[in-house]
Amino acid sequence: MNLLITDVRPYGGDPVDVLVADGVVRSIGTGLTAPEGTEVLDARGAVLLPGFVDLHVHLREPGGEESETIETGSRAAALGGFTAVFAMPNTSPVADSDVVVEHVRRRAEEVGLVDVHPVGAVTVGLEGTQLAELGTMAASRAGVRMFSDDGRCVNDPLIMRRALEYASALDVVIAQHAEDHRLTGGAQAHEGAAAARLGLAGWPATAEETIVARDCALAREAGARLHVCHISSARTIDVLRAAKAQGVRVSAEVTPHHLLLTDSRLSSYDPVNKVNPPLRTAEDTRAMREALAEGVIDAVATDHAPHAAQYKDTEWQAAKPGMLGLQTALSVLVETMVEPGLLDWHGVARVLSERPAEIGNLPDQGRPIAEGEPATFALVDPDGVWTVRGAELASKAANTPYEGMRLPATVVATVLRGRITAQDGKVVQ
Ligand code: DOR
Ligand code: ZN
């Protein structure tokens, strides 16, 4: 099947036509004509970017199908411009064996809307005490290239050290949910003025900073690749900058919500704002934006965390942490980074596609837009404006913190290896 995309602007540049054959870009130019039978996608001046890659999503299957399934999560991903996602292992059963990661991979291939890369657990059952079979998962048909106990920190330094040593030997990456559980004690709000006023126990920023410092030291020793999930505190950025300057193989992600939202939202006690790590201060969001522009933070990852109403529409203490993210990621990035002039479209491609593909070791994603390269794209209308309605999102759950907000930029279409997976807000299956 051939595809001709007309009047599209690569990285926001001059309009061109892009002819795709067999999933690969055949030619780029103006006034291109296509052989009979070619599907034509009139892009009407949309910005053409490499397909987005999300290093951090929760698809909930197996075991949490009341909140999300691989199918509903894949639909949300395609609608959000994503062509690859990494699915976290905190499912039931936990993805700590070749059987579970292969099941996730196979189910995602049946759905076929987005490349789903299962993340393997670092420890058996996410219990933090016994290393999982990393080598078996890496060698499985799922080809696991990232391991994480996300939702929990690999808190024991000896277990983390061993995990990094294996990761170095296997050439995979350990993605750490950096939270010293001894320091947070299960608290669920940023330790600061807002939490104090509301009488909520505080999750101190130092619980993140100290784990990142420790893990950078361990990664250096092991010669391993460390990825830090959802950075939330300005102080963590200083640790990362120093480690990178010393040649530690460390990368980091920030979520859209930690770029935009602060703990000032906690005053409503609405658990839709409850997330781990917690929303922090305006100073922290400012520091996140600057570090992302500078490249100290490598990537934007959504931490898409759907929770069915019975887990979210309850009192603060009982509610589960997490927010939807896949369909709002681009818009929040445009609002926080593009409109203020901190990133141009090349920068968006870098943080939403190129760097995540490198970190996740995906050779056919995050590629330049050029002849001979995979036709894997997100097409974006930078002038589009939309109002977020949780009930209208493709996810099974509706826990978006952006309910009712008007956000800039819409996804016009998503293309995976030459096949349109979403167009004008609808999934193409
Ligand atoms: O808010 C969060 N939700 N943070 C995590 O680390 C886990 C995630 C989830 O699984 O819901
Ligand atoms: Zn996490």
XYZ file of C-alpha atoms and ligand atoms in Angstrom:
441
model
C 0.000 0.000 0.000
C 1.345 3.423 -1.010
C 0.595 6.689 0.739
C 1.054 10.266 -0.460
C 1.028 12.959 2.215
C 0.511 16.342 0.590
C 1.205 19.869 1.849
C 2.997 18.895 5.042
C 5.741 20.851 6.823
C 8.632 18.706 8.176
C 9.627 20.120 11.574
C 7.479 23.189 10.777
C 9.515 24.092 7.660
C 8.322 24.674 4.090
C 5.427 22.577 2.779
C 6.284 19.454 0.756
C 4.730 16.197 -0.381
C 5.937 12.903 1.045
C 5.516 9.693 -0.928
C 5.583 6.458 1.044
C 5.936 2.948 -0.373
C 6.164 -0.282 1.635
C 6.353 1.623 4.903
C 9.390 3.644 3.829
C 9.728 7.253 2.609
C 10.302 6.972 -1.135
C 10.568 10.653 -2.034
C 10.105 14.131 -0.607
C 9.421 17.094 -2.894
C 6.842 19.486 -4.295
C 4.107 18.528 -6.759
C 4.730 14.806 -6.382
C 2.409 12.503 -8.253
C 1.582 9.031 -7.103
C 0.809 5.775 -8.866
C -2.843 4.808 -9.180
C -4.303 3.307 -6.037
C -2.154 5.444 -3.756
C -3.934 6.669 -0.643
C -3.722 10.478 -0.334
C -3.546 12.237 3.002
C -4.104 15.981 2.550
C -2.219 17.418 5.502
C -3.227 21.058 4.927
C -0.018 22.584 6.246
C 0.304 20.352 9.298
C 3.705 20.000 10.993
C 5.338 16.639 10.257
C 7.312 15.040 13.082
C 8.721 11.565 13.695
C 6.148 9.444 15.580
C 6.204 9.999 19.326
C 7.806 7.437 21.645
C 6.578 7.177 25.235
C 9.031 5.549 27.630
C 6.459 5.275 30.415
C 2.844 4.133 30.209
C 0.628 1.862 32.277
C -1.684 -0.237 30.085
C -3.014 -2.251 33.095
C -3.352 -5.516 31.182
C -3.173 -8.210 32.468
C -5.222 -7.849 35.645
C -6.374 -4.227 35.645
C -8.745 -4.279 32.688
C -11.354 -2.235 34.567
C -8.962 0.760 34.193
C -7.350 0.178 30.768
C -6.618 -2.580 28.285
C -3.849 -2.951 25.749
C -6.476 -2.106 23.135
C -7.880 1.056 24.770
C -4.384 2.216 25.716
C -3.160 1.599 22.157
C -6.061 3.671 20.833
C -5.171 6.526 23.190
C -1.538 6.280 22.089
C -2.366 6.426 18.370
C -4.680 9.388 18.920
C -1.930 11.147 20.851
C 0.584 10.822 17.998
C 2.522 7.925 19.541
C 3.981 5.127 17.443
C 5.798 3.301 20.253
C 5.183 2.982 23.988
C 6.887 1.183 26.855
C 4.371 -0.619 29.075
C 5.271 -0.732 32.772
C 5.254 -4.102 34.528
C 3.072 -3.299 37.593
C 0.266 -5.484 36.288
C -1.341 -8.554 37.838
C 0.471 -10.866 37.408
C 3.558 -8.656 37.440
C 5.556 -8.674 34.183
C 8.572 -10.326 35.822
C 8.835 -13.366 33.527
C 9.106 -14.195 29.844
C 5.529 -15.557 29.921
C 3.951 -12.241 30.914
C 6.082 -9.955 28.728
C 5.460 -12.208 25.716
C 1.727 -12.143 26.417
C 1.702 -8.315 26.468
C 3.726 -8.141 23.292
C 1.513 -10.632 21.454
C -1.731 -8.938 22.492
C -0.365 -5.544 21.381
C 0.610 -6.985 17.996
C -2.958 -8.269 17.547
C -4.259 -4.746 18.202
C -1.554 -3.385 15.896
C -1.994 0.352 16.502
C 1.309 1.127 18.203
C 4.524 -0.748 18.954
C 4.235 -1.830 22.580
C 7.498 -2.695 24.305
C 6.925 -4.462 27.599
C 9.133 -3.237 30.441
C 10.280 -6.121 32.642
C 10.279 -5.931 36.424
C 13.672 -5.573 38.092
C 12.646 -7.685 41.074
C 10.314 -10.656 41.455
C 6.768 -9.422 42.096
C 8.117 -5.835 42.432
C 8.965 -6.878 45.994
C 12.432 -5.348 45.890
C 14.173 -8.362 47.399
C 15.069 -10.822 44.627
C 16.259 -9.991 41.105
C 13.919 -11.118 38.341
C 15.218 -13.127 35.362
C 16.386 -10.118 33.371
C 18.357 -12.191 30.857
C 15.419 -14.495 30.128
C 13.101 -11.552 29.498
C 15.710 -9.818 27.322
C 16.177 -12.971 25.238
C 12.439 -13.688 24.992
C 10.309 -12.970 21.935
C 9.298 -9.729 23.659
C 12.941 -8.579 23.444
C 12.783 -6.575 26.679
C 15.241 -3.654 26.649
C 14.113 -1.727 29.703
C 13.546 -2.911 33.258
C 11.802 -1.067 36.080
C 9.924 -1.632 39.328
C 7.996 1.572 38.571
C 5.360 2.450 41.112
C 8.029 1.458 43.614
C 11.695 2.290 43.957
C 14.415 -0.342 43.886
C 15.282 0.925 47.325
C 17.899 -1.655 48.398
C 21.307 -0.417 47.152
C 22.709 -3.935 46.861
C 19.801 -5.111 44.670
C 20.140 -1.960 42.566
C 23.859 -2.540 42.201
C 23.313 -6.119 40.988
C 20.551 -4.991 38.600
C 22.874 -2.404 37.070
C 25.639 -4.984 36.684
C 23.288 -7.310 34.798
C 21.997 -4.373 32.754
C 25.530 -3.524 31.719
C 26.203 -7.102 30.605
C 22.881 -7.354 28.728
C 23.059 -3.815 27.285
C 19.627 -2.906 28.643
C 18.562 0.069 30.732
C 17.283 0.215 34.306
C 14.517 2.809 34.720
C 14.299 3.871 38.332
C 11.236 5.261 40.117
C 13.387 7.401 42.410
C 11.695 7.504 45.793
C 13.407 6.572 49.026
C 10.472 4.888 50.727
C 12.056 5.423 54.161
C 11.901 9.175 53.566
C 8.422 9.342 52.023
C 6.768 6.845 54.352
C 3.961 6.474 51.837
C 3.099 10.196 51.885
C 1.158 11.422 48.859
C 1.635 15.175 48.592
C 4.693 17.386 48.069
C 6.250 18.251 51.454
C 5.700 22.001 51.468
C 3.340 24.789 52.436
C 0.290 23.425 50.607
C 0.482 19.992 52.253
C 1.067 21.562 55.662
C -1.992 23.784 55.266
C -4.159 20.843 54.237
C -2.822 18.507 56.915
C -1.401 16.012 54.423
C 1.814 14.124 55.204
C 4.670 15.258 52.958
C 6.740 13.444 50.275
C 10.036 15.370 50.494
C 11.938 16.226 47.309
C 15.093 14.856 48.969
C 13.623 11.343 48.673
C 14.060 11.680 44.904
C 17.346 13.592 44.920
C 19.159 11.139 47.201
C 18.150 8.048 45.213
C 19.235 9.682 41.946
C 22.613 10.620 43.466
C 23.094 7.094 44.808
C 22.048 5.444 41.539
C 24.351 7.645 39.459
C 27.244 6.469 41.617
C 26.185 2.833 41.203
C 25.661 3.216 37.436
C 29.103 4.735 37.040
C 30.683 1.826 38.892
C 28.776 -0.758 36.842
C 29.258 1.082 33.537
C 25.500 0.670 33.139
C 22.754 2.747 31.592
C 20.416 4.302 34.152
C 17.201 6.086 33.246
C 15.418 8.178 35.867
C 11.628 8.164 35.598
C 9.419 11.220 36.122
C 11.821 13.767 37.635
C 9.825 16.175 39.795
C 12.243 18.296 41.813
C 14.587 21.126 40.833
C 17.323 19.728 43.069
C 17.364 16.444 41.164
C 18.324 18.380 38.039
C 21.535 19.581 39.697
C 22.465 15.982 40.525
C 21.794 14.900 36.942
C 23.770 17.748 35.445
C 26.810 16.902 37.566
C 26.580 13.172 36.790
C 26.264 13.781 33.063
C 29.252 16.127 33.134
C 31.262 13.296 34.680
C 30.270 10.866 31.935
C 27.746 8.766 33.866
C 25.405 7.019 31.406
C 22.244 8.513 32.868
C 19.122 9.856 31.158
C 15.947 11.335 32.598
C 12.339 12.000 31.743
C 9.758 14.540 32.899
C 5.998 14.134 32.628
C 3.717 16.736 31.032
C 1.959 17.189 34.379
C 5.206 18.024 36.151
C 5.817 20.694 33.497
C 2.419 22.336 33.945
C 0.723 21.603 37.259
C 1.686 22.529 40.830
C 0.658 21.614 44.355
C -1.555 24.709 44.450
C -4.182 22.370 42.961
C -4.259 20.285 46.125
C -6.576 22.704 47.966
C -9.591 21.039 46.313
C -8.607 17.659 47.841
C -9.592 16.254 44.445
C -7.703 12.953 44.021
C -7.436 13.569 40.271
C -4.403 15.647 41.321
C -2.862 12.796 43.284
C 0.162 11.370 41.497
C 3.498 9.807 42.388
C 5.844 11.672 42.468
C 3.574 14.482 43.630
C 2.920 17.800 41.922
C 5.463 20.231 43.324
C 5.972 24.010 43.286
C 6.027 26.633 40.534
C 9.792 26.876 41.071
C 10.074 23.172 40.285
C 7.975 23.388 37.104
C 10.095 26.327 35.941
C 13.290 24.358 36.578
C 11.860 21.314 34.728
C 11.083 23.442 31.673
C 14.544 24.988 31.602
C 16.287 21.641 32.047
C 14.215 20.094 29.271
C 15.093 22.951 26.931
C 18.753 22.617 27.863
C 18.790 18.824 27.435
C 19.692 17.925 31.015
C 16.269 16.259 31.028
C 16.289 14.114 27.900
C 12.700 13.184 27.240
C 9.040 13.751 27.951
C 7.230 10.594 29.070
C 3.597 10.596 30.085
C 3.401 8.133 33.010
C -0.089 7.544 31.562
C -1.776 5.971 34.606
C -5.457 5.193 34.089
C -7.521 4.351 37.174
C -11.183 3.338 37.066
C -13.602 5.582 38.994
C -13.781 3.226 41.979
C -10.057 3.834 42.636
C -10.070 7.579 41.970
C -13.478 8.974 43.029
C -12.832 8.423 46.701
C -11.144 10.323 49.532
C -7.555 11.508 49.067
C -5.882 8.917 51.298
C -7.576 5.945 49.639
C -7.306 7.113 46.019
C -4.652 5.601 43.757
C -1.989 7.929 42.355
C -1.866 8.564 38.625
C -3.177 10.612 35.704
C -4.034 9.991 32.058
C -1.430 11.405 29.702
C -1.292 9.932 26.205
C -3.822 12.156 24.429
C -2.812 15.401 26.138
C 0.996 15.094 26.077
C 1.611 17.025 22.867
C -0.770 19.837 23.837
C 0.752 20.265 27.286
C 4.224 20.308 25.740
C 3.151 22.993 23.270
C 1.551 25.023 26.061
C 4.554 24.815 28.405
C 7.503 24.724 25.995
C 6.666 25.730 22.416
C 4.439 28.740 23.029
C 6.842 30.312 25.555
C 9.661 29.852 23.010
C 11.631 27.236 24.963
C 11.431 24.577 22.212
C 10.926 24.701 18.439
C 9.554 21.758 16.436
C 13.008 20.186 16.145
C 13.099 20.370 19.932
C 9.695 18.692 20.197
C 10.953 15.893 17.939
C 14.024 15.571 20.158
C 12.182 15.191 23.482
C 9.092 13.273 22.294
C 10.692 11.023 19.730
C 14.435 11.001 19.057
C 15.831 10.812 22.590
C 13.176 8.382 23.870
C 13.877 6.086 20.892
C 17.599 6.189 21.695
C 17.045 5.541 25.403
C 14.653 2.687 24.628
C 17.039 1.334 21.971
C 14.479 1.384 19.136
C 16.421 1.618 15.866
C 13.362 2.253 13.648
C 11.687 4.978 15.725
C 12.697 8.605 16.235
C 14.335 8.625 12.824
C 15.017 11.716 10.687
C 12.367 12.640 8.106
C 14.260 11.684 4.962
C 14.142 9.395 1.934
C 14.821 5.767 2.829
C 13.700 6.222 6.442
C 10.647 4.537 8.035
C 7.354 6.358 7.392
C 6.523 6.615 11.096
C 5.058 10.028 11.832
C 2.930 12.326 13.931
C 1.178 15.128 12.007
C 0.314 18.103 14.175
C -1.906 21.150 13.695
C -0.115 23.806 15.752
C -3.080 26.186 15.494
C -5.656 23.637 16.628
C -7.353 24.261 19.979
C -9.447 21.753 21.895
C -11.195 21.348 25.208
C -10.279 18.246 27.190
C -13.190 16.007 28.208
C -12.174 12.870 30.084
C -15.299 11.038 28.978
C -14.346 11.578 25.329
C -10.808 10.227 25.626
C -10.086 6.736 24.309
C -8.860 5.427 27.647
C -11.202 3.258 29.682
C -10.669 5.552 32.662
C -11.331 9.302 32.681
C -8.842 10.551 35.295
C -7.435 13.520 33.398
C -6.262 16.503 35.453
C -6.955 18.748 32.432
C -10.754 18.324 32.437
C -12.387 21.378 30.834
C -9.067 23.022 29.958
C -8.586 24.534 26.499
C -5.240 23.375 25.154
C -3.288 24.241 22.011
C -2.280 21.863 19.182
C -4.081 18.807 17.860
C -2.871 15.548 16.321
C -4.067 15.480 12.716
C -2.834 11.976 11.950
C -0.470 9.251 13.127
C 1.368 6.989 10.691
C 3.139 3.761 11.654
C 5.394 2.283 8.952
C 3.271 3.810 6.211
C -0.093 2.880 7.738
C -2.444 5.542 9.128
C -3.377 4.546 12.705
C -5.314 7.698 13.625
C -6.767 10.585 11.653
C -8.842 13.621 12.643
C -9.439 12.338 16.160
C -10.465 8.839 15.089
C -8.588 5.575 15.277
C -8.015 3.880 11.913
C -7.897 0.131 12.395
O 1.237 8.141 39.825
C 1.714 7.052 39.572
N 0.945 6.059 39.106
N 3.019 6.845 39.769
C 3.566 5.626 39.656
O 4.735 5.501 39.844
C 2.727 4.456 39.321
C 1.516 4.861 38.607
C 0.474 3.787 38.538
O 0.784 2.625 38.277
O -0.710 4.114 38.696
Zn 6.703 5.848 38.771
